Amino acid sequence: LYIKEFENVEHFKIELEKYIDYYNTKRIKAKLKMSPVQYRTHFYQAV
């Protein structure tokens, strides 16, 4: 986000929401070896 130029605040908000979704659901965290959502799902299935 920091290297992009945005047309307006709404465009920034849309891109920010997409990045937050990526960060929370798709990004693989090296320590967990899976995304945070996958980790939570895996954890709750084991409990």
PDB file of C-alpha atoms in Angstrom:
ATOM      1  CA  LEU A   1       0.000   0.000   0.000  1.00  0.00           C
ATOM      2  CA  TYR A   2       2.799   2.410   0.772  1.00  0.00           C
ATOM      3  CA  ILE A   3       4.187   2.379  -2.788  1.00  0.00           C
ATOM      4  CA  LYS A   4       0.824   2.825  -4.513  1.00  0.00           C
ATOM      5  CA  GLU A   5      -0.823   6.060  -5.468  1.00  0.00           C
ATOM      6  CA  PHE A   6      -4.546   6.237  -4.905  1.00  0.00           C
ATOM      7  CA  GLU A   7      -7.104   8.220  -6.845  1.00  0.00           C
ATOM      8  CA  ASN A   8      -9.140   9.059  -3.738  1.00  0.00           C
ATOM      9  CA  VAL A   9      -9.912   7.931  -0.200  1.00  0.00           C
ATOM     10  CA  GLU A  10     -12.489   5.377  -1.359  1.00  0.00           C
ATOM     11  CA  HIS A  11      -9.932   3.679  -3.600  1.00  0.00           C
ATOM     12  CA  PHE A  12      -7.517   3.564  -0.651  1.00  0.00           C
ATOM     13  CA  LYS A  13     -10.188   2.010   1.596  1.00  0.00           C
ATOM     14  CA  ILE A  14     -10.933  -0.707  -0.974  1.00  0.00           C
ATOM     15  CA  GLU A  15      -7.256  -1.586  -1.340  1.00  0.00           C
ATOM     16  CA  LEU A  16      -6.775  -1.556   2.437  1.00  0.00           C
ATOM     17  CA  GLU A  17      -9.669  -3.980   2.929  1.00  0.00           C
ATOM     18  CA  LYS A  18      -8.224  -6.303   0.271  1.00  0.00           C
ATOM     19  CA  TYR A  19      -4.811  -6.204   1.974  1.00  0.00           C
ATOM     20  CA  ILE A  20      -6.294  -6.914   5.413  1.00  0.00           C
ATOM     21  CA  ASP A  21      -8.181  -9.877   3.955  1.00  0.00           C
ATOM     22  CA  TYR A  22      -4.962 -11.183   2.381  1.00  0.00           C
ATOM     23  CA  TYR A  23      -3.005 -10.646   5.605  1.00  0.00           C
ATOM     24  CA  ASN A  24      -5.540 -12.487   7.752  1.00  0.00           C
ATOM     25  CA  THR A  25      -6.645 -15.295   5.433  1.00  0.00           C
ATOM     26  CA  LYS A  26      -4.074 -16.065   2.750  1.00  0.00           C
ATOM     27  CA  ARG A  27      -0.632 -15.009   3.997  1.00  0.00           C
ATOM     28  CA  ILE A  28       1.420 -17.949   5.230  1.00  0.00           C
ATOM     29  CA  LYS A  29       3.057 -17.228   8.567  1.00  0.00           C
ATOM     30  CA  ALA A  30       6.449 -18.949   8.649  1.00  0.00           C
ATOM     31  CA  LYS A  31       6.241 -19.916  12.322  1.00  0.00           C
ATOM     32  CA  LEU A  32       2.804 -21.531  11.900  1.00  0.00           C
ATOM     33  CA  LYS A  33       3.469 -22.866   8.383  1.00  0.00           C
ATOM     34  CA  MET A  34      -0.100 -21.859   7.498  1.00  0.00           C
ATOM     35  CA  SER A  35      -2.303 -18.790   7.374  1.00  0.00           C
ATOM     36  CA  PRO A  36      -3.802 -17.470  10.624  1.00  0.00           C
ATOM     37  CA  VAL A  37      -7.270 -18.655   9.551  1.00  0.00           C
ATOM     38  CA  GLN A  38      -5.975 -22.135   8.692  1.00  0.00           C
ATOM     39  CA  TYR A  39      -4.186 -22.264  12.054  1.00  0.00           C
ATOM     40  CA  ARG A  40      -7.354 -21.357  13.967  1.00  0.00           C
ATOM     41  CA  THR A  41      -9.377 -23.933  12.022  1.00  0.00           C
ATOM     42  CA  HIS A  42      -6.746 -26.611  12.624  1.00  0.00           C
ATOM     43  CA  PHE A  43      -6.532 -25.714  16.326  1.00  0.00           C
ATOM     44  CA  TYR A  44     -10.297 -25.864  16.903  1.00  0.00           C
ATOM     45  CA  GLN A  45     -10.618 -29.182  15.061  1.00  0.00           C
ATOM     46  CA  ALA A  46      -8.015 -30.673  17.402  1.00  0.00           C
ATOM     47  CA  VAL A  47      -9.818 -29.467  20.543  1.00  0.00           C
TER      48      VAL A  47
END
